[in-house]
Short mmCIF file of C-alpha atoms in Angstrom, two decimals:
data_model
loop_
_atom_site.label_atom_id
_atom_site.label_comp_id
_atom_site.label_asym_id
_atom_site.label_seq_id
_atom_site.Cartn_x
_atom_site.Cartn_y
_atom_site.Cartn_z
CA MET I 1 -3.87 -1.64 26.55
CA THR I 2 -5.18 -3.91 28.90
CA ASP I 3 -7.21 -3.09 31.91
CA ASP I 4 -5.42 -6.20 34.36
CA PRO I 5 -2.30 -4.40 36.12
CA GLN I 6 -2.05 -8.50 37.31
CA ALA I 7 -1.48 -9.47 33.47
CA ASP I 8 1.73 -10.23 32.79
CA PRO I 9 3.95 -8.09 30.51
CA ARG I 10 3.86 -10.07 27.39
CA SER I 11 0.00 -10.01 27.58
CA ARG I 12 0.03 -6.49 28.27
CA ALA I 13 2.68 -5.34 25.11
CA VAL I 14 0.59 -8.49 22.84
CA SER I 15 -2.28 -6.31 23.97
CA ALA I 16 -1.64 -2.89 23.01
CA ILE I 17 -0.67 -4.04 19.83
CA GLU I 18 -4.27 -3.31 18.48
CA GLY I 19 -4.04 -0.18 19.67
CA GLU I 20 -0.76 0.60 18.16
CA MET I 21 -1.78 -1.32 14.65
CA SER I 22 -4.83 0.56 14.59
CA ARG I 23 -2.77 3.88 14.38
CA LEU I 24 -0.29 2.83 11.93
CA VAL I 25 -3.94 1.65 9.89
CA ARG I 26 -5.01 4.96 10.10
CA THR I 27 -1.78 6.85 9.75
CA VAL I 28 -1.48 4.52 6.54
CA ARG I 29 -5.52 5.26 5.15
CA GLN I 30 -4.70 9.37 5.91
CA ALA I 31 -1.15 8.56 3.69
CA VAL I 32 -3.27 6.92 0.91
CA LEU I 33 -6.03 9.64 0.22
CA ARG I 34 -3.49 11.89 0.57
CA ASN I 35 -1.77 10.38 -2.24
CA ALA I 36 -4.10 10.17 -4.39
CA GLU I 37 -5.21 13.43 -3.98
CA ARG I 38 -1.69 14.58 -4.63
CA PHE I 39 -1.18 12.37 -7.65
CA SER I 40 -4.61 13.81 -9.35
CA VAL I 41 -7.76 15.43 -8.38
CA GLU I 42 -9.85 12.93 -10.06
CA LEU I 43 -8.26 9.90 -8.53
CA GLN I 44 -10.14 7.96 -5.95
CA PRO I 45 -8.45 6.06 -3.08
CA SER I 46 -8.83 2.79 -4.56
CA GLY I 47 -8.23 3.99 -8.24
CA TYR I 48 -4.43 5.02 -6.21
CA SER I 49 -4.47 1.35 -4.81
CA VAL I 50 -5.06 -0.08 -7.33
CA LEU I 51 -2.26 1.73 -9.56
CA GLN I 52 0.49 1.30 -7.16
CA TYR I 53 -0.27 -2.47 -7.84
CA ILE I 54 0.11 -2.49 -11.59
CA VAL I 55 3.43 -0.17 -11.11
CA LYS I 56 4.68 -3.05 -9.11
CA HIS I 57 3.88 -6.35 -11.10
CA HIS I 58 3.03 -5.17 -14.68
CA PRO I 59 2.22 -5.95 -16.95
CA THR I 60 -0.61 -7.48 -15.10
CA SER I 61 -3.96 -8.97 -15.43
CA PRO I 62 -7.41 -7.77 -13.97
CA GLY I 63 -7.54 -11.36 -12.15
CA SER I 64 -4.21 -10.75 -10.29
CA ILE I 65 -5.17 -7.43 -9.04
CA ILE I 66 -8.36 -8.58 -7.83
CA GLN I 67 -6.64 -11.30 -5.57
CA ALA I 68 -4.46 -9.28 -3.94
CA THR I 69 -6.42 -6.51 -3.27
CA ARG I 70 -9.97 -8.40 -2.84
CA MET I 71 -11.26 -5.45 -4.44
CA ASP I 72 -14.95 -6.50 -6.25
CA LYS I 73 -14.71 -7.06 -9.86
CA SER I 74 -17.49 -4.12 -10.97
CA ALA I 75 -15.95 -1.49 -8.95
CA LEU I 76 -11.99 -3.19 -10.04
CA SER I 77 -13.42 -1.87 -14.06
CA ARG I 78 -14.44 1.63 -12.90
CA GLN I 79 -10.95 2.13 -11.22
CA LEU I 80 -8.85 0.64 -14.76
CA ARG I 81 -11.41 2.63 -17.06
CA THR I 82 -10.73 6.12 -15.08
CA LEU I 83 -6.77 5.14 -14.87
CA LYS I 84 -7.07 4.90 -18.39
CA ASP I 85 -8.67 7.59 -19.75
CA LEU I 86 -6.59 9.86 -17.45
CA GLY I 87 -3.47 8.58 -18.91
CA PHE I 88 -2.17 6.28 -16.01
CA VAL I 89 -1.93 3.32 -17.33
CA SER I 90 -2.36 0.83 -20.92
CA SER I 91 -3.23 -2.34 -21.75
CA VAL I 92 -3.00 -4.79 -24.37
CA PRO I 93 -4.43 -7.69 -24.97
CA ASP I 94 -3.22 -10.53 -23.05
CA PRO I 95 -1.33 -13.65 -24.80
CA GLY I 96 -2.58 -16.05 -23.09
CA ASP I 97 -6.18 -14.75 -23.55
CA GLY I 98 -6.91 -12.70 -26.53
CA ARG I 99 -10.36 -11.67 -24.50
CA ALA I 100 -8.34 -10.60 -21.38
CA GLN I 101 -6.27 -7.34 -21.08
CA LEU I 102 -2.97 -6.78 -19.35
CA TYR I 103 -2.44 -3.13 -17.75
CA ALA I 104 0.55 -1.80 -16.90
CA PRO I 105 1.59 1.98 -16.12
CA THR I 106 2.30 4.77 -18.42
CA ASP I 107 6.04 6.74 -17.98
CA LEU I 108 4.12 9.94 -16.58
CA THR I 109 3.17 7.72 -13.91
CA LEU I 110 6.09 6.57 -13.24
CA ALA I 111 7.29 10.14 -13.22
CA ARG I 112 4.75 11.30 -10.49
CA LEU I 113 5.19 7.95 -8.36
CA GLU I 114 8.96 8.99 -8.34
CA GLU I 115 8.58 12.07 -7.05
CA MET I 116 6.59 10.98 -4.77
CA ARG I 117 8.46 8.29 -3.40
CA ALA I 118 10.84 10.58 -2.77
CA GLU I 119 8.74 12.95 -0.65
CA THR I 120 8.09 9.88 1.08
CA LYS I 121 10.85 8.47 1.95
CA GLU I 122 12.10 12.21 3.54
CA LEU I 123 8.79 11.94 5.73
CA TYR I 124 10.22 8.28 7.22
CA ALA I 125 13.87 9.50 6.92
CA ASP I 126 12.49 12.64 9.24
CA ALA I 127 10.38 10.48 11.50
CA LEU I 128 13.21 7.80 11.97
CA ASP I 129 16.39 10.92 12.34
CA ASP I 130 17.42 10.17 15.71
CA TRP I 131 16.65 6.21 15.67
CA PRO I 132 20.01 4.51 14.73
CA THR I 133 20.88 2.96 11.93
CA PRO I 134 20.52 -1.24 13.44
CA ASP I 135 17.07 0.08 15.64
CA VAL I 136 15.72 0.80 11.53
CA GLN I 137 16.77 -2.09 10.22
CA GLU I 138 15.59 -3.96 13.36
CA PHE I 139 12.42 -2.04 12.20
CA VAL I 140 12.04 -2.97 9.33
CA ARG I 141 13.13 -7.10 9.52
CA LEU I 142 10.56 -7.76 12.44
CA LEU I 143 7.49 -5.33 10.25
CA GLY I 144 8.09 -7.90 7.31
CA GLU I 145 7.92 -10.55 9.89
CA PHE I 146 4.77 -9.55 11.22
CA ASN I 147 3.28 -9.15 7.77
CA ASP I 148 4.27 -12.01 6.74
CA ARG I 149 3.12 -13.90 9.62
CA THR I 150 -0.52 -12.56 8.98
CA GLU I 151 -0.44 -12.81 5.75
CA ARG I 152 -0.18 -16.49 5.49
CA ARG I 153 -3.38 -16.81 8.11
#
């Protein structure tokens, strides 16, 4: 929060966003680390993030993953190799470019993630238990709008 008691309420609120976003980022990082460990002790948080992207966008190419995650090409190659060796993703030749591969999650991955999603949903439900449904819906709307606006910059 700003130290200037003379600042108007909007200015104080906008200044407070940075602190709250920092808390949110720390919380998300901790959750990704925990989820990566729960999913597989052999999986790094960056590998878990790659896996989540593949689940949402399969089949997908390494180029698409790099564009979305901003991950270095060599780091992504290591993560994909690890995910494949652990049996969490499969790959097939890209019909548009026979030299490239497209990646998709395995059934094992989808089943594990579904279990974990149920637990995460329960955690969020508990955290928001005393919020009225319209407030939860408004929170989702505002968070989505904020994300859309900041992604465009």
